[in-house]
PDB file of C-alpha atoms in Angstrom:
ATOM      1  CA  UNK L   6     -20.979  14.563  12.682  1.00  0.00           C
ATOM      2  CA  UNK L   7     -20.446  11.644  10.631  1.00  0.00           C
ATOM      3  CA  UNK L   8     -16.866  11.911   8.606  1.00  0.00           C
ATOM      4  CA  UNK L   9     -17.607  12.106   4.763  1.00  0.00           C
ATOM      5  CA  UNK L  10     -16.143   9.719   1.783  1.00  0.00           C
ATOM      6  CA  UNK L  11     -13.195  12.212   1.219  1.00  0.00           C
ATOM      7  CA  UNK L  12     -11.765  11.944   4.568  1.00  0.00           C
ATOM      8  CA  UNK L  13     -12.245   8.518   4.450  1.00  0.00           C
ATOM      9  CA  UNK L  14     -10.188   7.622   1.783  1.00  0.00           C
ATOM     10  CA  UNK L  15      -7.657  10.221   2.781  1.00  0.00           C
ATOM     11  CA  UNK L  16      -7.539   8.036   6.089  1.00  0.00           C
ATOM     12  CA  UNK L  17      -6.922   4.850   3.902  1.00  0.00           C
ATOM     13  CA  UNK L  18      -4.510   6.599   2.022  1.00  0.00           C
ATOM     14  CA  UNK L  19      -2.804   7.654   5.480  1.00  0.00           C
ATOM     15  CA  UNK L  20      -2.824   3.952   6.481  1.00  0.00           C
ATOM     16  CA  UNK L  21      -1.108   2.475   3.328  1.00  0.00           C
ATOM     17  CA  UNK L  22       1.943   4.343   3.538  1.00  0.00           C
ATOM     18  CA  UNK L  23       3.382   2.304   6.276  1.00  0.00           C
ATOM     19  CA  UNK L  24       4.133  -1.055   6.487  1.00  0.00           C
ATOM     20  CA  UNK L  25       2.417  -2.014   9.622  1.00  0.00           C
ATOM     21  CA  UNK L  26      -1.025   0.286   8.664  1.00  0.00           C
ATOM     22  CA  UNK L  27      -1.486   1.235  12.576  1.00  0.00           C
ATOM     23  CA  UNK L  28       1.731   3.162  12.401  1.00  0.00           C
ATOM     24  CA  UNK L  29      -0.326   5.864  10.793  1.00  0.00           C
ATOM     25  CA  UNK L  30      -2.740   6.807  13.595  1.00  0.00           C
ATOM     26  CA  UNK L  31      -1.089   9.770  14.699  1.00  0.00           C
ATOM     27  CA  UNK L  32      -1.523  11.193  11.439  1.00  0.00           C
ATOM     28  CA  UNK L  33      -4.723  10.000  10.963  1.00  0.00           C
ATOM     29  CA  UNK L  34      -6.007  11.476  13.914  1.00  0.00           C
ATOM     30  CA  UNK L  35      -4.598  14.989  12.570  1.00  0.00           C
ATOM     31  CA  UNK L  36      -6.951  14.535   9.550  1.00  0.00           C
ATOM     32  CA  UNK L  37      -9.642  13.897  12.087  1.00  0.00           C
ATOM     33  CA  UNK L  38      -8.670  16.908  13.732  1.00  0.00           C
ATOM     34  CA  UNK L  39      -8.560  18.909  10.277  1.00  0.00           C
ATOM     35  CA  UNK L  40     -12.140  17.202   9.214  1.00  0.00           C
ATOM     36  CA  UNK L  41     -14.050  17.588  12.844  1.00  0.00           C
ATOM     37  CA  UNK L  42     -11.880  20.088  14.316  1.00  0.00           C
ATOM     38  CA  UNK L  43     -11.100  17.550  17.348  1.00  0.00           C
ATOM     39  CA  UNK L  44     -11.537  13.931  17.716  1.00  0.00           C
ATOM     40  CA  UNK L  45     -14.763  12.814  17.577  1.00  0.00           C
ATOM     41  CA  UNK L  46     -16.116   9.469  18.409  1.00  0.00           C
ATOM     42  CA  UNK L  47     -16.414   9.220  14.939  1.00  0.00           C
ATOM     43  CA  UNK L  48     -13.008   9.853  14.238  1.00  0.00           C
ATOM     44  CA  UNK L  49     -12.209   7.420  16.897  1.00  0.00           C
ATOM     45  CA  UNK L  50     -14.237   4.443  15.153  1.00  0.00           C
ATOM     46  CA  UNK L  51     -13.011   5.457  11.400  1.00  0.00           C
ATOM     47  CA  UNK L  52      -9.453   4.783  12.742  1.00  0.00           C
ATOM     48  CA  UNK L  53     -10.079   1.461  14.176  1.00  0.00           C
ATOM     49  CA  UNK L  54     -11.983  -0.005  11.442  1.00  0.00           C
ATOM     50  CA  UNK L  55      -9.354   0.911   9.575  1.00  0.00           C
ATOM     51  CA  UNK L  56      -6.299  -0.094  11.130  1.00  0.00           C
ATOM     52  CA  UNK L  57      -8.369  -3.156  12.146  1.00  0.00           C
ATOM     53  CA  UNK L  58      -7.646  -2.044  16.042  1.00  0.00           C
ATOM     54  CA  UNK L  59     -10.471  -1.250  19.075  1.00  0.00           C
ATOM     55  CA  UNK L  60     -11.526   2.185  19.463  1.00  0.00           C
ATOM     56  CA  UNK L  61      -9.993   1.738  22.830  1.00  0.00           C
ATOM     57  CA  UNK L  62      -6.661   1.425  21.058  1.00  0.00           C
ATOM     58  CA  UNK L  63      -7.130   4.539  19.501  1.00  0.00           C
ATOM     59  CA  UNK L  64      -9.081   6.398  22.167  1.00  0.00           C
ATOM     60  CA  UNK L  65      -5.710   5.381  24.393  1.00  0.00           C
ATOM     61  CA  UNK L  66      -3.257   7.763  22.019  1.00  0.00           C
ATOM     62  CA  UNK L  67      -6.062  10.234  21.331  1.00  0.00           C
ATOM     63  CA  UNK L  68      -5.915  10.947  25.195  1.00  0.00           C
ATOM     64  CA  UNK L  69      -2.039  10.047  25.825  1.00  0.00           C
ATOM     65  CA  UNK L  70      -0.729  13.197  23.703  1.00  0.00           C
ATOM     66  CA  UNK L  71      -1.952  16.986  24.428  1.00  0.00           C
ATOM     67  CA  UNK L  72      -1.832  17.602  20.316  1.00  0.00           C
ATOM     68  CA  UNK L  73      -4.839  15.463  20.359  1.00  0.00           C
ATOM     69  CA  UNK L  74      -7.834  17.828  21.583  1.00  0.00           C
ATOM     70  CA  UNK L  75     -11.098  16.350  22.871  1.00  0.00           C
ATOM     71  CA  UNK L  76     -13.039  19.811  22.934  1.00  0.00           C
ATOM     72  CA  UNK L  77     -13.694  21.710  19.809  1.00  0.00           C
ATOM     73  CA  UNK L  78     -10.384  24.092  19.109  1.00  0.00           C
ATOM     74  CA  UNK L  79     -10.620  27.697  18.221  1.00  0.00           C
ATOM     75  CA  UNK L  80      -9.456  29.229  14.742  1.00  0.00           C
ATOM     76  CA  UNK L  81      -5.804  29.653  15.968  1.00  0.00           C
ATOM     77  CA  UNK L  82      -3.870  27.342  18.695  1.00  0.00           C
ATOM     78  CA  UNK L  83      -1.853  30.152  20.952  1.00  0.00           C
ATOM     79  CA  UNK L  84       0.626  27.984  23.084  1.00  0.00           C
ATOM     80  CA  UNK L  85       3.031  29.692  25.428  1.00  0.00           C
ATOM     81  CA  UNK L  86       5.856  27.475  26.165  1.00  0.00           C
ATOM     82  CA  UNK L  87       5.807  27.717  30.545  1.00  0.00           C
ATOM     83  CA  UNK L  88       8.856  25.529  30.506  1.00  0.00           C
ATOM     84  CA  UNK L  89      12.230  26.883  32.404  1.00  0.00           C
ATOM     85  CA  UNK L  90      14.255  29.049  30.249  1.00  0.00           C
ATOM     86  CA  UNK L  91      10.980  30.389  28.999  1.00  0.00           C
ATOM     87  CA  UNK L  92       9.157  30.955  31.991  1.00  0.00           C
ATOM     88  CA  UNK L  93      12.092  32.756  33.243  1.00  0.00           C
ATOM     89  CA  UNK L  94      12.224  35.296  30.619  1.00  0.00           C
ATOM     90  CA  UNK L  95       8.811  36.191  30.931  1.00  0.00           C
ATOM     91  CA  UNK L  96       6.437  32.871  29.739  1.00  0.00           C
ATOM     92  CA  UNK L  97       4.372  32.823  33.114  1.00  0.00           C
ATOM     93  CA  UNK L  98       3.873  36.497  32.706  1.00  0.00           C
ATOM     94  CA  UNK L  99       2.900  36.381  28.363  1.00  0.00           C
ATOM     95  CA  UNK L 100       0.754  33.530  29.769  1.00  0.00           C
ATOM     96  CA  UNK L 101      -1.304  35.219  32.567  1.00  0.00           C
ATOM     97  CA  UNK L 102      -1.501  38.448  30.710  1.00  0.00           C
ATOM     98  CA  UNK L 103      -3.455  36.818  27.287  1.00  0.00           C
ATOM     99  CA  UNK L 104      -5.417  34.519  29.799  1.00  0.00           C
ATOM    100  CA  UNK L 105      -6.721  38.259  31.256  1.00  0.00           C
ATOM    101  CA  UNK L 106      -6.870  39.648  27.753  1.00  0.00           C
ATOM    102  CA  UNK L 107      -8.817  36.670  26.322  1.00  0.00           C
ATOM    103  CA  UNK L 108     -10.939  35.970  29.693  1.00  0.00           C
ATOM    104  CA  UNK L 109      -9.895  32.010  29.255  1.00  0.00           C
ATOM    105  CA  UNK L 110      -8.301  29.504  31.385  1.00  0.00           C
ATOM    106  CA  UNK L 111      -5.607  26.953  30.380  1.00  0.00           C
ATOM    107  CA  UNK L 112      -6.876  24.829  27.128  1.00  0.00           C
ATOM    108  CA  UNK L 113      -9.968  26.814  26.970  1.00  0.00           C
ATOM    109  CA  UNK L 114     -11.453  28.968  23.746  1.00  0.00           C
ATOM    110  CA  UNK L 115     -11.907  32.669  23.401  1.00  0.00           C
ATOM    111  CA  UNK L 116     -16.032  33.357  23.175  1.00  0.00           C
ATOM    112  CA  UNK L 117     -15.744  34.285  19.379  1.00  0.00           C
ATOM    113  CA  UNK L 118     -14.192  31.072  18.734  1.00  0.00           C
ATOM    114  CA  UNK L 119     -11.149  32.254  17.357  1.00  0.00           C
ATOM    115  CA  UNK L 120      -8.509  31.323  20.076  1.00  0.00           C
ATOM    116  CA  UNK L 121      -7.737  28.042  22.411  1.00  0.00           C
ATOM    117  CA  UNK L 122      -4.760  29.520  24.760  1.00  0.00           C
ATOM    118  CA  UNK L 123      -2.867  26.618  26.055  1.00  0.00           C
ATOM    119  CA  UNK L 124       0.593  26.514  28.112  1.00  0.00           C
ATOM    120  CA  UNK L 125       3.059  23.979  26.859  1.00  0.00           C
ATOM    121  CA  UNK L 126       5.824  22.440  27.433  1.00  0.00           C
ATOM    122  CA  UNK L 127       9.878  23.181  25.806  1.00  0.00           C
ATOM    123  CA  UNK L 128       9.370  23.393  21.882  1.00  0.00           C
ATOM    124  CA  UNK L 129      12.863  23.464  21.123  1.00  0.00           C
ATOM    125  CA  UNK L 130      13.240  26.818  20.668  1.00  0.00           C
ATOM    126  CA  UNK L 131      15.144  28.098  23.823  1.00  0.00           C
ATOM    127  CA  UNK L 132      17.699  30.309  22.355  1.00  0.00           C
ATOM    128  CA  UNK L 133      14.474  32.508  21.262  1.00  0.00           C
ATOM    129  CA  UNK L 134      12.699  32.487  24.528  1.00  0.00           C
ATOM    130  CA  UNK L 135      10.071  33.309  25.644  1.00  0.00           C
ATOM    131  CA  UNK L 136       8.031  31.782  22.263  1.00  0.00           C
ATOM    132  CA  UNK L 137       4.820  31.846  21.924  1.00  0.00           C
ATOM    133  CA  UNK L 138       3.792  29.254  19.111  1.00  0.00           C
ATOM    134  CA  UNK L 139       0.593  29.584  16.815  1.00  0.00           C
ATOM    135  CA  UNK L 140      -0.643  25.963  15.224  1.00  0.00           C
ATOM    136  CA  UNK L 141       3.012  25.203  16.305  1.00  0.00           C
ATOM    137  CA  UNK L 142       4.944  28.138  14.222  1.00  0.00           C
ATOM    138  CA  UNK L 143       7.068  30.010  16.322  1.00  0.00           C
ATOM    139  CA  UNK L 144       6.785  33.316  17.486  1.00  0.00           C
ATOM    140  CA  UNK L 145       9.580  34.295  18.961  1.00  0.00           C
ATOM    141  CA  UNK L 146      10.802  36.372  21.863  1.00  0.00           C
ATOM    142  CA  UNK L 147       7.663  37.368  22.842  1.00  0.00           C
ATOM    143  CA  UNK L 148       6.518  40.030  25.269  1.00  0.00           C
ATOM    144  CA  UNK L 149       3.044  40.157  27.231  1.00  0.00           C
ATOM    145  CA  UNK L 150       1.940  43.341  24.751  1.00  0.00           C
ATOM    146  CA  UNK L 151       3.389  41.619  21.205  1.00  0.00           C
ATOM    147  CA  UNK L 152       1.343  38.632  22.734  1.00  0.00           C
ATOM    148  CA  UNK L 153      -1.747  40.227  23.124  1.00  0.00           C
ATOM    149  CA  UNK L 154      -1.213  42.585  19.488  1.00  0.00           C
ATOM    150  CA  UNK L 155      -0.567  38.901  18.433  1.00  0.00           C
ATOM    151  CA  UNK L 156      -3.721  37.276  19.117  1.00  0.00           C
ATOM    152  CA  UNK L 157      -5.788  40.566  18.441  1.00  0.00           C
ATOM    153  CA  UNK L 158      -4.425  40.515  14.850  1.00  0.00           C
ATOM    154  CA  UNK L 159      -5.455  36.944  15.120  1.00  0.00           C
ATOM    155  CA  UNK L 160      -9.025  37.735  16.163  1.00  0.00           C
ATOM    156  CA  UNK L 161      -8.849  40.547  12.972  1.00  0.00           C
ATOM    157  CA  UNK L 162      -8.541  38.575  10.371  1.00  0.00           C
ATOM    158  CA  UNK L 163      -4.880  39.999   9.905  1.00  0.00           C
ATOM    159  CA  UNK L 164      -2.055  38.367   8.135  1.00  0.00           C
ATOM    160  CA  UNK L 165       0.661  37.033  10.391  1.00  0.00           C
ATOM    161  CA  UNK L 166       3.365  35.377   9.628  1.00  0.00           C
ATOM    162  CA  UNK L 167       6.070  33.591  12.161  1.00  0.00           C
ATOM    163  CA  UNK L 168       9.070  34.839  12.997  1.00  0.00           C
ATOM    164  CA  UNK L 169      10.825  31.288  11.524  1.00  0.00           C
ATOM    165  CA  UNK L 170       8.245  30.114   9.401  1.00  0.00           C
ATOM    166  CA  UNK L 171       5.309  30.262   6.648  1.00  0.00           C
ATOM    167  CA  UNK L 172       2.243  32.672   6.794  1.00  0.00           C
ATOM    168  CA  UNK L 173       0.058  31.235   9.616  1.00  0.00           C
ATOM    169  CA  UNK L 174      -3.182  29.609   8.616  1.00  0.00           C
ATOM    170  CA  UNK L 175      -5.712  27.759  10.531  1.00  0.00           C
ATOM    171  CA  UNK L 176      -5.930  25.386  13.222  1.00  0.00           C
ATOM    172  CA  UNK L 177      -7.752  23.057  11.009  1.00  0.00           C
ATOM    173  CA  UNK L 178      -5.638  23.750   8.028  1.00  0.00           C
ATOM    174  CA  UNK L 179      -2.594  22.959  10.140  1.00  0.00           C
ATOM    175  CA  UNK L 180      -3.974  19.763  11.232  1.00  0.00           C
ATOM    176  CA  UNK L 181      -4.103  18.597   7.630  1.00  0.00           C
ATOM    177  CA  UNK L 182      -0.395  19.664   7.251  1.00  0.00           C
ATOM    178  CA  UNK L 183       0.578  17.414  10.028  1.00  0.00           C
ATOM    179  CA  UNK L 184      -1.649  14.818   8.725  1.00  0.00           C
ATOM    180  CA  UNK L 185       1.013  14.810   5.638  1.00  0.00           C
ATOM    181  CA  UNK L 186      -1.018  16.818   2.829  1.00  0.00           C
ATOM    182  CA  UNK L 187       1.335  19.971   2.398  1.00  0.00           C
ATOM    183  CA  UNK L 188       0.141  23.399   1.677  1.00  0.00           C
ATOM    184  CA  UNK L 189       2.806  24.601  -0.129  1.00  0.00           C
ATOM    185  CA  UNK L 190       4.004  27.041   2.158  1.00  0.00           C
ATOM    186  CA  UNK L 191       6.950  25.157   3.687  1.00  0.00           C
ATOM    187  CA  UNK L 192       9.542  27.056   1.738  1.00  0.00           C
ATOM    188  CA  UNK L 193       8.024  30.064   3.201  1.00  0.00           C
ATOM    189  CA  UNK L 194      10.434  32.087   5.557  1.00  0.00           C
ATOM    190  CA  UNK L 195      13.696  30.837   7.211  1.00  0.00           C
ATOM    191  CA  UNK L 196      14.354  27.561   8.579  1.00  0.00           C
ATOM    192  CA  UNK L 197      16.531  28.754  11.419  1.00  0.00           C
ATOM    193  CA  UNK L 198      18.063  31.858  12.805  1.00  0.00           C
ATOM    194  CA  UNK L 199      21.356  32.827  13.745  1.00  0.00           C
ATOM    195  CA  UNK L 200      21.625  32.255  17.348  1.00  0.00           C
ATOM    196  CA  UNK L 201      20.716  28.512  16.297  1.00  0.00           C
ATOM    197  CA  UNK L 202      23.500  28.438  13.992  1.00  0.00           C
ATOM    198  CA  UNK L 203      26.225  29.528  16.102  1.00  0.00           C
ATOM    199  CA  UNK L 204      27.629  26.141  16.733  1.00  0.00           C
ATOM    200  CA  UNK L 205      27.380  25.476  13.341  1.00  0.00           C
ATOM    201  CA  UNK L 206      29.858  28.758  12.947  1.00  0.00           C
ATOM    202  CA  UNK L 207      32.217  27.612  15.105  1.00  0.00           C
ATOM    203  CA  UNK L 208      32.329  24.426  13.558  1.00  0.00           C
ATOM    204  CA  UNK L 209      32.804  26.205  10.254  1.00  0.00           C
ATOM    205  CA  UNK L 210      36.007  28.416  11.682  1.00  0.00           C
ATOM    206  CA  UNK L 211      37.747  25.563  13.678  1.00  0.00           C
ATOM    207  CA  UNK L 212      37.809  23.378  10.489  1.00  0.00           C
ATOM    208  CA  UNK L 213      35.909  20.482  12.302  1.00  0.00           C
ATOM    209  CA  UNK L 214      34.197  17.842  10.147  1.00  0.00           C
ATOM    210  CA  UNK L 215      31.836  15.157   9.976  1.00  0.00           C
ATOM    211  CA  UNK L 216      33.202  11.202   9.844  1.00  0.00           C
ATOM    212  CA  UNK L 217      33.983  10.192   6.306  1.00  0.00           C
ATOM    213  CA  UNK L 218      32.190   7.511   4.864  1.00  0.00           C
ATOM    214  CA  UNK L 219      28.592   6.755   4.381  1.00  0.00           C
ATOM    215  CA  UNK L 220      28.166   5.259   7.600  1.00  0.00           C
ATOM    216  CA  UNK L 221      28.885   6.864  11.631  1.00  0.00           C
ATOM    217  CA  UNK L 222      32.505   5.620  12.591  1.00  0.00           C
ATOM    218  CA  UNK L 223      30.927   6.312  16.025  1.00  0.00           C
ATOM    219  CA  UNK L 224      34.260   8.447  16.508  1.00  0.00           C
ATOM    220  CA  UNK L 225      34.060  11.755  17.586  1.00  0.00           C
ATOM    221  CA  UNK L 226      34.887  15.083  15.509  1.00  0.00           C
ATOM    222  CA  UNK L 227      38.812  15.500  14.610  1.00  0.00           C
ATOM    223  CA  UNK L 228      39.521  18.486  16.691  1.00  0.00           C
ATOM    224  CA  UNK L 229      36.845  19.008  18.547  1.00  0.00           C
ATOM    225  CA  UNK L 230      36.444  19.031  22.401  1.00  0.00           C
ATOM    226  CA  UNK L 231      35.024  15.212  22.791  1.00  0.00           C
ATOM    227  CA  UNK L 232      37.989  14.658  20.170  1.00  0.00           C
ATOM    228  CA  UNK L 233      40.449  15.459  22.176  1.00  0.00           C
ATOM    229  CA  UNK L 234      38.610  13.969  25.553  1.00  0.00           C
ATOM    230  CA  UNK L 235      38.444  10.756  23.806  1.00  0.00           C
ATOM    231  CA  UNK L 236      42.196  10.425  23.212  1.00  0.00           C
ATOM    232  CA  UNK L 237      42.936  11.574  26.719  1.00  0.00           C
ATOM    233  CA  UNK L 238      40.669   8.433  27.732  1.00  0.00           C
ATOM    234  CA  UNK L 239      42.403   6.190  25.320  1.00  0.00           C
ATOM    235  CA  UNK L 240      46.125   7.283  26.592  1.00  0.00           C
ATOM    236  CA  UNK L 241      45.309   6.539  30.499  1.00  0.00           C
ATOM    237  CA  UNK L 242      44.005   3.497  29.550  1.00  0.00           C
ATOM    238  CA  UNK L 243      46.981   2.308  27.582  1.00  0.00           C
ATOM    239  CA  UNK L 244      49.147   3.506  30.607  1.00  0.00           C
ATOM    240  CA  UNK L 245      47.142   1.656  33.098  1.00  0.00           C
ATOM    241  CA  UNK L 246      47.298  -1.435  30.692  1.00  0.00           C
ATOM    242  CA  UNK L 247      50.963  -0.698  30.617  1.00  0.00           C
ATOM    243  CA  UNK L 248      51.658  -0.308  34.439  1.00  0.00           C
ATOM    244  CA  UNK L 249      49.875  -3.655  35.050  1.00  0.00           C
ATOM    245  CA  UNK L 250      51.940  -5.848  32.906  1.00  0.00           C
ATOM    246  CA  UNK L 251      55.100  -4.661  33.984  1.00  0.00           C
ATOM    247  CA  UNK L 252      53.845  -4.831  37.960  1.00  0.00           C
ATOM    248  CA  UNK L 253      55.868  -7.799  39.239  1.00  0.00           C
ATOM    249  CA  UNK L 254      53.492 -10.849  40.493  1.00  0.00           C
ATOM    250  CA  UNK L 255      53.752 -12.424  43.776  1.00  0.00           C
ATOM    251  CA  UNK L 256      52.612 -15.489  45.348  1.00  0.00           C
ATOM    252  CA  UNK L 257      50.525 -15.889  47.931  1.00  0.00           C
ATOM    253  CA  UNK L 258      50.908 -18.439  50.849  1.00  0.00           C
ATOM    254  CA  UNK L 259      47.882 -20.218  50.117  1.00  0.00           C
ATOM    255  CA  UNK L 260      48.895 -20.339  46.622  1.00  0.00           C
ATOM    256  CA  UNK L 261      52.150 -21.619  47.522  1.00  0.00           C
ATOM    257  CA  UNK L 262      50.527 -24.585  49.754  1.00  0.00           C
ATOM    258  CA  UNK L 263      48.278 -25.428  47.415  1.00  0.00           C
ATOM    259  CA  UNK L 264      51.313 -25.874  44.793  1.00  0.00           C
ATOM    260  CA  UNK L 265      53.196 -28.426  46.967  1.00  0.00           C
TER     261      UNK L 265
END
């Protein structure tokens, strides 16, 4: 399907807000994704007439990063994060149970079209695991059963919204938010919850601060732990600088020959 005038010029737009135009290929090819709903060979070409690079170039990033989907993608993305922390507190098991539920294998697409189940790798979102992410808005600590009433709300037509985040939309429509053409919804829920915030808290109560000055110092927090590491460091340093000078010198015998 050949990509019409509109997403062109959205891709030239995309390409113009960088200095170096190629810098914008990895949002361009979200647009593609939004437009085709993958990347086509189309989408491929568009790019490097663009950006003035081969569609090797292109094809070469399209296939480097796992965002970037070859096969068509269902209505929602459902990735559940396999990594350590979250396979540990029940990922593998979220995961198996909605590959059952949906009768898909990794990266593959429910046969109503409405969900690609993938497993993925940390998101950043540990102290919620195990998260389960929809067109990469987190759901957080999952269960295999709020997984699979999850995706069967998905496959309803149902309103969901994440647990740290705006009403989900669509695949496609997420594509185009990644792409750079907001939606409007990013003010939509919190940014963060409290067990992200903690050390933030306990910066708060033990009065530590960030460097003065417009610029890093590259010292660390007054009062904190690497604080007070950092002057322990400095003060056996100055001690073994000390020690040294006042060692006495001696002479050696070769040194001594060599003299006379």
């Amino acid at each position: 399907m050949a990509l019409d005038e509109k997403t062109y010029g959205e891709l030239r737009e995309i390409a113009g807000r960088y200095p170096e135009a190629r810098s914008g290929l990895l949002p361009m090819l979200h647009l593609v994704q939004s437009a085709e709903g993958r990347v086509t060979p189309e989408g491929i070409q568009a790019c490097a007439e663009i950006l003035e690079i081969t569609p090797a170039e292109v094809s070469g990033v399209a296939t480097f990063y796992t965002m970037y989907k070859r096969r068509p993608v269902g209505d929602y993305h459902v990735g559940v994060c396999t990594n350590t922390l979250c396979a540990v507190m029940g990922g593998d098991e979220i995961f198996s149970r909605l590959k059952e539920h949906l009768d898909v294998g990794n990266d593959e697409t429910s046969e109503d079209g409405k969900i690609t189940l993938e497993h993925i790798e940390c998101n950043a979102a540990c102290d919620y695991a195990p998260v389960v992410m929809v067109n990469w808005e987190f759901m957080d600590n999952q269960t295999p059963e709020s997984a699979v009433a999850l995706v069967d709300d998905l496959r309803a037509g149902k309103e969901v919204t994440s647990t740290r985040g705006p009403r989900l939309c669509t695949w496609r429509e997420a594509e185009r938010v990644l792409a750079g053409f907001p939606d409007g919804r990013v003010h939509e829920g919190p940014a963060a919850g409290g067990p992200s915030l903690v050390g933030l808290g306990i910066a708060s109560e033990r009065g530590w601060t960030a460097p003065a000055g417009s610029g890093s110092t590259g010292q660390p927090l007054a009062g904190s732990p690497a604080e007070v590491a950092h002057k322990t460091d400095t003060s056996q340093e100055a001690e073994a600088a000390a020690v040294e000078e006042e060692a006495p010198t001696s002479t050696t015998a070769a040194e001594k020959k060599e003299a006379q």
